[in-house]
PDB file of C-alpha atoms in Angstrom:
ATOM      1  CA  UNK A   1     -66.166  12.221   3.649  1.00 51.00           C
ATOM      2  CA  UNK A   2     -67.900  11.944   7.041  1.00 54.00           C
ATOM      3  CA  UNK A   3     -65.274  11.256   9.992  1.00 53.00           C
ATOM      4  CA  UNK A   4     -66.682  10.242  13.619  1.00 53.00           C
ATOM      5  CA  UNK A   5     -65.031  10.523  16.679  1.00 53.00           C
ATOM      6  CA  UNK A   6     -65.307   8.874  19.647  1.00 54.00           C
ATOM      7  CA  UNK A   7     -66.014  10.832  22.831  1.00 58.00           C
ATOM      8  CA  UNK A   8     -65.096   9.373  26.070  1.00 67.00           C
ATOM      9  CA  UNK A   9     -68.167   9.581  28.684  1.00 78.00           C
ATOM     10  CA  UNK A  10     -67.379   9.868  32.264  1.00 82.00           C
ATOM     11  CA  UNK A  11     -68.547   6.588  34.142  1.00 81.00           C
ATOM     12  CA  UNK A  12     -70.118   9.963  36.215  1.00 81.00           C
ATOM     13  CA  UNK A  13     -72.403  10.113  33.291  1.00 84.00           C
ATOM     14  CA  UNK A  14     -72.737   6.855  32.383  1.00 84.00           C
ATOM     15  CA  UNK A  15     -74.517   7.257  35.980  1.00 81.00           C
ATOM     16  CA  UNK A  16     -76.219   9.593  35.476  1.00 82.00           C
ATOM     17  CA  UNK A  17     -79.927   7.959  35.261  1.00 79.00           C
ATOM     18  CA  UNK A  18     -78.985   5.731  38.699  1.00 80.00           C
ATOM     19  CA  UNK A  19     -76.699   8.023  40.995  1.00 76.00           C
ATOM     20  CA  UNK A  20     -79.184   9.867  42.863  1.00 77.00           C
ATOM     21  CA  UNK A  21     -81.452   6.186  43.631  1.00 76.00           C
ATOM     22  CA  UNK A  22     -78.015   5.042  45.168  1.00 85.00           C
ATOM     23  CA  UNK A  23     -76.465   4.291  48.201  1.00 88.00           C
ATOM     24  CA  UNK A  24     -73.109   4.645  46.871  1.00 91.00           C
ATOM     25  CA  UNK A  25     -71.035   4.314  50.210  1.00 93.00           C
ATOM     26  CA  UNK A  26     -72.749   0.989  50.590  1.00 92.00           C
ATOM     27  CA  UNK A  27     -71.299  -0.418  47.206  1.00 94.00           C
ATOM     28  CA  UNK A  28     -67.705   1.420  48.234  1.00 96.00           C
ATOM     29  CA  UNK A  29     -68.083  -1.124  51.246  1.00 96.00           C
ATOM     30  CA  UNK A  30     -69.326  -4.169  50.020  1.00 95.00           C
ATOM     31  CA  UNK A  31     -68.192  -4.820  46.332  1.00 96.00           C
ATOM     32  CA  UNK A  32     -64.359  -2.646  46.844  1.00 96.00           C
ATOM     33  CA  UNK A  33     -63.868  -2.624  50.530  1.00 97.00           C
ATOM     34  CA  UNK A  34     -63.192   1.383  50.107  1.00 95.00           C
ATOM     35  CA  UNK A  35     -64.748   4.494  51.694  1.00 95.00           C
ATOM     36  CA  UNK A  36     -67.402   6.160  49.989  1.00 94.00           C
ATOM     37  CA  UNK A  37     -65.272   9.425  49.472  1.00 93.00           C
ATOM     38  CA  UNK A  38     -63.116   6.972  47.223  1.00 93.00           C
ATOM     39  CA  UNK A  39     -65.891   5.926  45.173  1.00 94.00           C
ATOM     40  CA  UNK A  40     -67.305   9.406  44.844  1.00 91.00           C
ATOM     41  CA  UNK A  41     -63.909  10.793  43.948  1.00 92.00           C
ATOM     42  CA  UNK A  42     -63.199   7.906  41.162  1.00 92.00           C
ATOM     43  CA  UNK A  43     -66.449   8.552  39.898  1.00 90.00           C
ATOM     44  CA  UNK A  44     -65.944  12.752  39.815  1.00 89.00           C
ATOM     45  CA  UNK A  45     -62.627  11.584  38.105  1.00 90.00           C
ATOM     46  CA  UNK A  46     -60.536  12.617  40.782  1.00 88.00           C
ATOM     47  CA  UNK A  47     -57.773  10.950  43.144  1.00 83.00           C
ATOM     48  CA  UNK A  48     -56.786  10.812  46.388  1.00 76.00           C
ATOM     49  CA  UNK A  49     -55.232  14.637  45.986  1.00 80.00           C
ATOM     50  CA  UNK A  50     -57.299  16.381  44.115  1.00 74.00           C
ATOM     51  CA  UNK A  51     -55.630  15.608  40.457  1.00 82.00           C
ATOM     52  CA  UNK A  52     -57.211  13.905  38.609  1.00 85.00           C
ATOM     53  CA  UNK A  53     -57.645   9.818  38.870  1.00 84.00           C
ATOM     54  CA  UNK A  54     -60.677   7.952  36.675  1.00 88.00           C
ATOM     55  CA  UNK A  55     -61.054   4.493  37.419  1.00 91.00           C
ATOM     56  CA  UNK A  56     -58.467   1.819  36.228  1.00 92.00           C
ATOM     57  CA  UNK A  57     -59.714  -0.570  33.893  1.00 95.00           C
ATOM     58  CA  UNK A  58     -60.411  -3.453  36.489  1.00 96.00           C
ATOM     59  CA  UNK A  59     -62.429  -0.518  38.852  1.00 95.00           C
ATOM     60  CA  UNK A  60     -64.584  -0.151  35.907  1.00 95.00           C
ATOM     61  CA  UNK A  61     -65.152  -4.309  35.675  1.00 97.00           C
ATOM     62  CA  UNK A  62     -65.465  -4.388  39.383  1.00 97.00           C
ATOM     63  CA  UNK A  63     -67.727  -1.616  39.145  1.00 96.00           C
ATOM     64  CA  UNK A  64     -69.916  -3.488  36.365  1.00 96.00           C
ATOM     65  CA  UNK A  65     -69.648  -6.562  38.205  1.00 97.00           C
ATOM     66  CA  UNK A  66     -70.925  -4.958  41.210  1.00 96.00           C
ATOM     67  CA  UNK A  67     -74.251  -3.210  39.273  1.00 94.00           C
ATOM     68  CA  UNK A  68     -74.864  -6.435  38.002  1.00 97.00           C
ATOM     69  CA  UNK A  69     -75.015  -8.507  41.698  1.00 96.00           C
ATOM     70  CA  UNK A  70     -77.239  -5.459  43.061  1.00 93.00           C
ATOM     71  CA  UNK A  71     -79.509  -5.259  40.129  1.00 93.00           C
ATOM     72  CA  UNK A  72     -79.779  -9.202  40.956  1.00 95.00           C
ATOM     73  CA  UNK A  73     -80.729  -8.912  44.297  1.00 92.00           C
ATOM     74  CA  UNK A  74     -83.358  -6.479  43.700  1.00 91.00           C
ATOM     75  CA  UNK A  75     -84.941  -8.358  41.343  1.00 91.00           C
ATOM     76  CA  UNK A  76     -85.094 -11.262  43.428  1.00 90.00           C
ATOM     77  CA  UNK A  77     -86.353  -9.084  46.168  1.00 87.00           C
ATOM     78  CA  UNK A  78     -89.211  -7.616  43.725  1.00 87.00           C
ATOM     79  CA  UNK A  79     -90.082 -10.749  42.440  1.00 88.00           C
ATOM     80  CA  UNK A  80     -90.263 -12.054  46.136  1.00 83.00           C
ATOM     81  CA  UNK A  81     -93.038  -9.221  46.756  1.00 83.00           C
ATOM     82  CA  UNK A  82     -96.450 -10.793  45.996  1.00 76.00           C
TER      83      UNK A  82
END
């Protein structure tokens, strides 16, 4: 009998293809009105103190929500090109 498990992955490495193109302390400002240390730290999985602190369930829909308007607008701005 074959069991599977599932393995939580890190919204760090769920990331992991986009963080370095990113201006992350832009979307800390715009889409959760937070610094970007707060955004870096949620996405290390770590709070405020150094424990640690992954992002709540509505962080990670804000956070979706949030990829979603700036993959919009760059698509408009790339379609707006030629």
């Amino acid at each position: 009998m074959e069991t599977t498990t599932l393995k939580k992955t890190s919204v760090s490495a769920q990331l992991s293809d986009i963080r370095l193109d990113i201006t992350w302390s832009k979307i800390a400002r715009r889409y959760f009105d937070k610094s970007a240390s707060w955004l870096y730290n949620k996405m290390n999985g770590i709070d405020g103190n150094g424990g640690e602190g992954d992002f709540t369930y509505s962080e990670k829909m804000q956070l979706k929500n949030a990829l979603y308007d700036f993959s919009e607008r760059i698509r408009k701005v790339a379609d707006n090109i030629i």
